[in-house]
Amino acid sequence: MPKNQSTGALRGLWLLGPALVAGVAYLDPGNVASNMTAGAQYGYLLVWVVVAGNVTAWLIQYLSAKLGVVTGQSLPELLGSRLRNRWARRSYWLQAELVAMATDLAEVIGGAVALNLLFGIPLLLGGVITGTVSMLVLAVHSRRGPRHFEFVIIGLMAIITVGFVAGVFIAPPDPAAVAGGLLPRFDGTGSVLLAASILGATIMPHAIYAHSSLARDRFGSASHGTPAEQERTETSRIRRLLTATRWDVTIAMIIAGSVNLGILLLAAANLAGVEGTDSLEGAHAALEAGLGPVVATFFAVGLLASGLASTSVGAYAGAEIMHGLLHVRIPLLARRLVTLIPALVILGVGVDPTLALVLSQVVLSFGIPFALIPLVALTAQRRTLGVWTNRTWTTVAGIVASVLLVLLNGALLVLVLTGS
């Protein structure tokens, strides 16, 4: 490869990262629980839901990153400047804050459960350890900058991938059954509930908020010279960044989608009909009984890395939500400490971890439209993105995705609250 092409390739690789960090949200303990339960209870039936959710996630995360790259602002910042009424802005912040706290709850619980499975550590102490380690990860962002933070999160993502996918290679699924699972269909109310849970755990509001912030942090404007030169330089820079962003999102979604699909296939091939797999502890026990302690340990290690990585990104997203909507900037570590308290209280009073995970997904369902609809609307506005505004088909796809996700999350709420 010629030197200039080699240099260009390395420069392109250096632009990757924000989507991989945001993509950790697609590998949190809520995803693990939903996909494991779906595979154990319905076999390969809901393979198509994981695939459809991942394709939808690509579009949503790309739009979020594009917003940050082009405007140099995050979605919360843009909303904070557009919502003129102080009470409207505060109300919007409150729902986003509750969603961020619910996300954090699931992730801390996932880390605590993993520590309990691996070392027998009590859940409350496991929650404290998970929170402490996540504070160390956030300290990397505060002291060393976004690039080093990305390296840590990407390293944890690698551990997550190995932990959750290893079992698929040891006990592979039936290829014909996997192909059959690509046909969209349901099998009763329970499968609809699980499908909504999978999508609710996949398309998460805080990932939408976070990705625009991560792109903003990495790609600040660097134009110099005369106004005409600045315009030409900025146009070229944004075009290059958006190309890199598409690759970044594609790689992140391939990894996240493969891991989520791997979890479902592992359960479908080896845990179908096994009792107790609707909880993380039960799934771990079933894996140990069916495939041995090595696969079960890999699963627990992946769950721990999932909890640590996703709770760190969740705390980052929460801080950005507060800064953008309330115009208040508090240190990431202080933010981490405050949002850790609800999770520790729930673990301390002995609430069933699986129930807490389910309830957290219900709260997340409320937040989807508040993040998704403004994202599609802003990226379709010429006054916001100028020449980089969405093409017509992109906006149509975003609207269709928004409608379907809102309807499915509404179905999840109805089914959970009515006990159907």
Coordinates of C-alpha atoms in Angstrom, one line a residue:
M1 CA 0.0 0.0 0.0
P2 CA 1.4 3.5 -0.9
K3 CA 2.5 5.6 2.0
N4 CA -0.3 8.2 1.4
Q5 CA -3.0 5.5 1.4
S6 CA -1.5 3.9 4.5
T7 CA -1.5 7.3 6.3
G8 CA -5.1 7.9 5.2
A9 CA -6.2 4.5 6.4
L10 CA -4.6 5.1 9.8
R11 CA -6.2 8.6 10.0
G12 CA -9.5 7.0 9.2
L13 CA -9.1 4.4 12.0
W14 CA -8.2 7.2 14.4
L15 CA -11.6 8.8 13.7
L16 CA -13.4 5.6 14.9
G17 CA -14.6 5.3 18.5
P18 CA -17.7 7.3 19.6
A19 CA -20.1 4.7 18.1
L20 CA -18.3 1.9 19.8
V21 CA -18.7 3.6 23.1
A22 CA -22.4 4.4 22.5
G23 CA -22.8 0.9 21.3
V24 CA -22.1 -0.5 24.8
A25 CA -25.6 0.6 25.6
Y26 CA -26.8 -2.2 23.3
L27 CA -24.9 -4.7 25.4
D28 CA -26.1 -3.9 28.9
P29 CA -27.6 -6.4 31.4
G30 CA -31.1 -5.6 30.2
N31 CA -30.2 -6.9 26.7
V32 CA -28.6 -10.0 28.2
A33 CA -31.7 -10.8 30.2
S34 CA -34.2 -10.1 27.3
N35 CA -32.2 -12.1 24.7
M36 CA -31.5 -15.0 27.0
T37 CA -35.1 -15.3 28.1
A38 CA -36.3 -15.1 24.5
G39 CA -34.0 -17.9 23.3
A40 CA -34.8 -20.2 26.3
Q41 CA -38.6 -19.7 26.1
Y42 CA -39.2 -19.4 22.3
G43 CA -36.1 -20.9 20.7
Y44 CA -35.3 -19.2 17.4
L45 CA -38.6 -17.5 17.0
L46 CA -37.4 -14.0 17.7
V47 CA -34.2 -14.0 15.8
W48 CA -35.8 -11.5 13.4
V49 CA -36.5 -9.1 16.2
V50 CA -32.8 -8.9 17.1
V51 CA -31.9 -8.3 13.5
A52 CA -34.6 -5.7 12.9
G53 CA -33.7 -3.9 16.1
N54 CA -30.0 -3.7 15.1
V55 CA -30.8 -2.3 11.7
T56 CA -33.0 0.3 13.3
A57 CA -30.3 1.1 15.8
W58 CA -27.9 1.8 13.0
L59 CA -30.1 4.5 11.6
I60 CA -30.8 6.1 15.0
Q61 CA -27.2 6.1 16.1
Y62 CA -26.0 7.5 12.8
L63 CA -28.5 10.4 13.0
S64 CA -27.4 11.1 16.6
A65 CA -23.7 11.2 15.7
K66 CA -24.4 13.3 12.6
L67 CA -26.2 15.8 14.8
G68 CA -23.1 16.2 17.0
V69 CA -20.6 16.3 14.1
V70 CA -22.4 18.9 12.0
T71 CA -23.7 21.2 14.8
G72 CA -21.0 20.8 17.4
Q73 CA -23.7 20.4 19.9
S74 CA -25.4 17.4 21.6
L75 CA -29.1 16.6 21.3
P76 CA -29.7 17.8 25.0
E77 CA -27.9 21.1 24.2
L78 CA -30.0 21.7 21.1
L79 CA -33.2 20.9 22.9
G80 CA -32.2 23.1 25.8
S81 CA -31.7 26.0 23.5
R82 CA -35.0 25.3 21.6
L83 CA -37.2 24.9 24.7
R84 CA -37.7 28.5 25.7
N85 CA -40.2 27.8 28.5
R86 CA -38.2 27.1 31.7
W87 CA -40.8 24.7 33.0
A88 CA -41.1 22.8 29.7
R89 CA -37.3 22.5 29.7
R90 CA -37.2 21.3 33.3
S91 CA -40.1 18.8 32.7
Y92 CA -38.2 17.4 29.7
W93 CA -35.1 17.1 31.8
L94 CA -37.0 15.3 34.6
Q95 CA -38.2 12.5 32.3
A96 CA -34.8 12.2 30.7
E97 CA -33.2 12.1 34.2
L98 CA -35.6 9.3 35.3
V99 CA -34.7 7.3 32.2
A100 CA -31.0 7.8 32.9
M101 CA -31.4 6.6 36.5
A102 CA -33.5 3.6 35.4
T103 CA -30.7 2.7 32.9
D104 CA -28.1 3.0 35.6
L105 CA -30.2 0.8 37.9
A106 CA -30.2 -2.1 35.5
E107 CA -26.5 -1.8 34.8
V108 CA -25.4 -1.6 38.4
I109 CA -27.6 -4.6 39.3
G110 CA -26.1 -6.5 36.4
G111 CA -22.6 -5.9 37.7
A112 CA -23.6 -6.8 41.2
V113 CA -25.2 -10.1 40.0
A114 CA -22.1 -10.9 38.0
L115 CA -19.8 -10.4 41.1
N116 CA -22.2 -12.6 43.1
L117 CA -22.0 -15.3 40.5
L118 CA -18.2 -15.2 40.1
F119 CA -17.1 -14.6 43.7
G120 CA -20.2 -15.0 45.9
I121 CA -20.1 -11.3 46.9
P122 CA -23.4 -10.1 48.4
L123 CA -25.5 -8.0 46.0
L124 CA -25.2 -4.8 47.9
L125 CA -21.4 -5.0 48.2
G126 CA -21.3 -6.0 44.5
G127 CA -23.3 -2.8 43.7
V128 CA -20.8 -0.7 45.6
I129 CA -17.8 -2.3 43.8
T130 CA -19.5 -1.9 40.4
G131 CA -20.1 1.8 41.2
T132 CA -16.6 2.3 42.5
V133 CA -15.0 0.8 39.4
S134 CA -17.2 2.8 37.1
M135 CA -16.1 5.9 38.9
L136 CA -12.5 5.0 38.1
V137 CA -13.5 4.5 34.5
L138 CA -15.1 8.0 34.4
A139 CA -12.0 9.5 36.0
V140 CA -10.2 8.5 32.9
H141 CA -12.6 10.7 30.9
S142 CA -12.2 13.6 33.3
R143 CA -8.4 13.5 33.5
R144 CA -7.2 11.9 30.3
G145 CA -9.9 13.0 27.8
P146 CA -12.5 11.3 25.6
R147 CA -10.0 9.2 23.5
H148 CA -8.6 7.4 26.5
F149 CA -12.2 6.8 27.8
E150 CA -13.0 5.3 24.5
F151 CA -10.0 2.9 24.8
V152 CA -11.2 1.6 28.2
I153 CA -14.8 1.1 27.0
I154 CA -13.7 -0.6 23.8
G155 CA -11.5 -2.9 25.9
L156 CA -14.5 -3.8 28.0
M157 CA -16.6 -4.3 24.9
A158 CA -14.0 -6.9 23.7
I159 CA -14.4 -8.8 27.0
I160 CA -18.2 -8.6 26.7
T161 CA -18.0 -10.1 23.2
V162 CA -15.8 -13.0 24.2
G163 CA -17.8 -13.7 27.3
F164 CA -21.2 -13.9 25.6
V165 CA -20.2 -15.4 22.3
A166 CA -17.8 -18.1 23.4
G167 CA -20.6 -20.5 24.3
V168 CA -22.0 -20.3 20.7
F169 CA -18.8 -21.8 19.3
I170 CA -18.7 -24.5 21.9
A171 CA -22.4 -25.5 21.4
P172 CA -23.4 -24.1 18.0
P173 CA -27.0 -23.6 17.0
D174 CA -28.8 -25.2 14.1
P175 CA -28.2 -23.1 10.9
A176 CA -31.6 -24.0 9.4
A177 CA -33.4 -23.1 12.6
V178 CA -31.5 -19.7 12.7
A179 CA -32.6 -19.0 9.1
G180 CA -36.2 -19.9 10.0
G181 CA -36.1 -17.4 12.8
L182 CA -35.6 -14.6 10.3
L183 CA -39.3 -14.9 9.3
P184 CA -41.3 -12.3 11.3
R185 CA -43.9 -13.9 13.4
F186 CA -45.1 -14.2 17.0
D187 CA -46.4 -17.1 19.2
G188 CA -48.9 -15.6 21.7
T189 CA -48.8 -12.6 24.0
G190 CA -45.6 -13.7 25.8
S191 CA -43.6 -13.6 22.6
V192 CA -44.9 -10.0 21.9
L193 CA -43.8 -9.0 25.4
L194 CA -40.4 -10.4 24.8
A195 CA -40.1 -8.8 21.4
A196 CA -40.9 -5.4 22.9
S197 CA -38.5 -6.1 25.7
I198 CA -35.7 -6.9 23.3
L199 CA -36.3 -3.7 21.3
G200 CA -36.8 -1.6 24.5
A201 CA -33.4 -2.9 25.7
T202 CA -31.8 -2.2 22.3
I203 CA -33.0 1.3 21.4
M204 CA -32.2 3.1 24.6
P205 CA -32.8 6.9 25.1
H206 CA -29.5 7.5 26.9
A207 CA -27.6 6.0 23.9
I208 CA -29.2 8.6 21.6
Y209 CA -28.3 11.4 24.0
A210 CA -24.8 10.1 24.6
H211 CA -23.8 9.5 20.9
S212 CA -24.3 13.1 19.9
S213 CA -22.3 14.2 22.9
L214 CA -19.5 11.8 22.2
A215 CA -19.3 13.0 18.6
R216 CA -19.2 16.6 19.7
D217 CA -16.4 15.9 22.2
R218 CA -14.2 14.2 19.6
F219 CA -14.8 16.4 16.5
G220 CA -14.7 20.0 17.5
S221 CA -14.4 22.6 14.7
A222 CA -10.9 23.4 13.6
S223 CA -11.4 25.8 10.6
H224 CA -9.0 28.7 10.1
G225 CA -8.4 31.3 7.4
T226 CA -10.8 33.6 5.5
P227 CA -14.6 33.0 5.6
A228 CA -14.5 31.3 2.2
E229 CA -11.5 29.1 3.1
Q230 CA -13.2 28.2 6.4
E231 CA -16.4 27.2 4.6
R232 CA -14.5 25.0 2.1
T233 CA -12.4 23.5 4.9
E234 CA -15.4 22.9 7.1
T235 CA -17.4 21.2 4.3
S236 CA -14.5 18.9 3.6
R237 CA -14.0 18.1 7.3
I238 CA -17.7 17.3 7.9
R239 CA -17.8 15.1 4.8
R240 CA -14.8 13.2 6.0
L241 CA -16.1 12.8 9.5
L242 CA -19.5 11.6 8.3
T243 CA -17.9 9.0 6.2
A244 CA -15.9 7.8 9.2
T245 CA -19.0 8.0 11.3
R246 CA -20.9 5.6 9.0
W247 CA -18.1 3.1 9.3
D248 CA -17.9 3.6 13.1
V249 CA -21.6 3.0 13.5
T250 CA -21.6 0.0 11.2
I251 CA -18.7 -1.7 13.1
A252 CA -20.4 -0.9 16.4
M253 CA -23.7 -2.3 15.3
I254 CA -22.2 -5.4 13.8
I255 CA -20.5 -6.2 17.1
A256 CA -23.5 -5.3 19.2
G257 CA -25.9 -7.2 16.9
S258 CA -23.7 -10.3 16.8
V259 CA -23.3 -10.4 20.6
N260 CA -27.1 -10.0 21.1
L261 CA -27.9 -12.6 18.5
G262 CA -25.2 -14.9 20.0
I263 CA -26.9 -14.7 23.4
L264 CA -30.3 -15.6 22.0
L265 CA -28.8 -18.4 19.9
L266 CA -26.9 -19.8 22.9
A267 CA -30.1 -20.0 24.9
A268 CA -32.2 -21.3 22.0
A269 CA -29.7 -24.1 21.2
N270 CA -28.9 -25.2 24.8
L271 CA -31.5 -23.8 27.2
A272 CA -34.8 -24.3 25.4
G273 CA -37.5 -25.3 27.9
V274 CA -35.2 -25.1 30.9
E275 CA -36.9 -23.7 33.9
G276 CA -35.5 -20.6 35.7
T277 CA -33.8 -19.0 32.7
D278 CA -35.9 -15.9 33.0
S279 CA -33.3 -14.5 35.5
L280 CA -29.6 -13.9 35.1
E281 CA -28.8 -16.2 38.0
G282 CA -31.0 -18.9 36.5
A283 CA -29.5 -18.6 33.1
H284 CA -26.0 -18.9 34.6
A285 CA -27.0 -22.0 36.6
A286 CA -28.5 -23.6 33.4
L287 CA -25.4 -22.8 31.4
E288 CA -23.2 -24.4 34.1
A289 CA -25.4 -27.5 34.2
G290 CA -25.7 -27.9 30.5
L291 CA -22.4 -26.7 29.1
G292 CA -20.1 -26.7 32.0
P293 CA -18.4 -24.2 34.4
V294 CA -16.1 -22.7 31.7
V295 CA -19.0 -21.4 29.5
A296 CA -20.9 -20.2 32.7
T297 CA -17.8 -18.3 33.9
F298 CA -17.3 -16.7 30.5
F299 CA -21.0 -15.6 30.7
A300 CA -20.5 -14.1 34.2
V301 CA -17.3 -12.3 33.2
G302 CA -19.1 -10.9 30.1
L303 CA -22.0 -9.8 32.4
L304 CA -19.6 -8.0 34.7
A305 CA -17.9 -6.2 31.9
S306 CA -21.3 -5.3 30.5
G307 CA -22.4 -3.7 33.8
L308 CA -19.1 -1.8 34.2
A309 CA -19.0 -0.4 30.7
S310 CA -22.7 0.4 30.3
T311 CA -23.0 2.1 33.7
S312 CA -20.0 4.3 32.9
V313 CA -21.5 5.4 29.6
G314 CA -24.9 5.8 31.3
A315 CA -23.4 8.2 33.9
Y316 CA -21.7 10.2 31.1
A317 CA -25.1 10.5 29.3
G318 CA -26.8 11.6 32.5
A319 CA -24.3 14.4 33.0
E320 CA -24.7 15.6 29.4
I321 CA -28.5 15.5 29.8
M322 CA -28.3 17.8 32.9
H323 CA -25.8 20.1 31.2
G324 CA -27.7 20.5 28.0
L325 CA -31.2 20.9 29.5
L326 CA -30.5 22.7 32.8
H327 CA -27.3 24.4 31.7
V328 CA -25.6 23.0 34.8
R329 CA -22.3 21.2 34.6
I330 CA -21.4 18.9 37.5
P331 CA -18.3 16.7 37.7
L332 CA -18.8 13.2 36.2
L333 CA -17.7 11.6 39.4
A334 CA -20.2 13.5 41.5
R335 CA -22.9 12.6 39.0
R336 CA -21.9 8.9 39.3
L337 CA -22.1 9.0 43.1
V338 CA -25.6 10.5 43.1
T339 CA -27.1 8.1 40.6
L340 CA -25.5 5.1 42.3
I341 CA -27.7 5.6 45.4
P342 CA -31.0 4.4 44.0
A343 CA -29.5 1.2 42.8
L344 CA -27.8 0.5 46.1
V345 CA -31.0 1.2 48.0
I346 CA -32.9 -1.3 45.8
L347 CA -30.1 -3.9 46.3
G348 CA -30.0 -3.2 50.0
V349 CA -33.7 -3.7 50.7
G350 CA -33.6 -7.0 48.9
V351 CA -35.7 -6.3 45.8
D352 CA -35.5 -9.2 43.4
P353 CA -32.8 -8.2 40.8
T354 CA -34.8 -9.6 37.9
L355 CA -37.9 -7.7 38.9
A356 CA -35.8 -4.5 39.1
L357 CA -34.4 -5.1 35.6
V358 CA -38.0 -5.6 34.2
L359 CA -39.2 -2.4 35.9
S360 CA -36.2 -0.4 34.6
Q361 CA -37.1 -1.5 31.1
V362 CA -40.6 -0.2 31.6
V363 CA -39.3 3.2 32.6
L364 CA -37.0 3.2 29.6
S365 CA -40.1 2.7 27.4
F366 CA -41.5 6.0 28.5
G367 CA -38.4 7.8 27.4
I368 CA -38.1 6.5 23.9
P369 CA -40.4 9.0 22.1
F370 CA -38.9 12.0 23.9
A371 CA -35.4 11.2 22.5
L372 CA -36.2 9.7 19.2
I373 CA -38.8 12.1 17.8
P374 CA -36.8 15.2 18.4
L375 CA -33.7 13.5 16.9
V376 CA -35.5 12.8 13.6
A377 CA -37.1 16.2 13.6
L378 CA -33.9 18.1 14.2
T379 CA -31.9 16.2 11.6
A380 CA -34.6 16.8 9.0
Q381 CA -34.4 20.6 9.6
R382 CA -32.4 22.7 7.2
R383 CA -32.0 25.5 9.8
T384 CA -30.3 22.9 12.1
L385 CA -28.1 20.9 9.7
G386 CA -28.0 23.1 6.6
V387 CA -26.8 21.2 3.5
W388 CA -26.3 18.1 5.7
T389 CA -30.0 17.7 6.5
N390 CA -31.5 14.3 6.0
R391 CA -32.5 13.0 2.6
T392 CA -36.2 12.4 2.2
W393 CA -35.9 8.6 2.4
T394 CA -33.8 8.9 5.6
T395 CA -36.4 11.1 7.3
V396 CA -39.2 8.7 6.2
A397 CA -37.2 5.7 7.6
G398 CA -36.7 7.7 10.8
I399 CA -40.4 8.4 11.1
V400 CA -41.4 4.8 10.4
A401 CA -38.9 3.6 13.0
S402 CA -40.1 6.1 15.5
V403 CA -43.8 5.1 15.1
L404 CA -43.0 1.4 15.3
L405 CA -40.8 1.7 18.3
V406 CA -43.3 3.9 20.2
L407 CA -46.1 1.4 19.4
L408 CA -44.0 -1.6 20.5
N409 CA -42.9 0.1 23.7
G410 CA -46.5 1.1 24.3
A411 CA -47.4 -2.6 23.9
L412 CA -44.7 -3.5 26.4
L413 CA -46.1 -1.0 29.0
V414 CA -49.7 -2.3 28.6
L415 CA -48.6 -6.0 28.8
V416 CA -46.4 -5.4 31.8
L417 CA -48.8 -3.2 33.7
T418 CA -51.9 -5.4 33.0
G419 CA -50.0 -8.6 33.8
S420 CA -51.0 -10.1 30.5

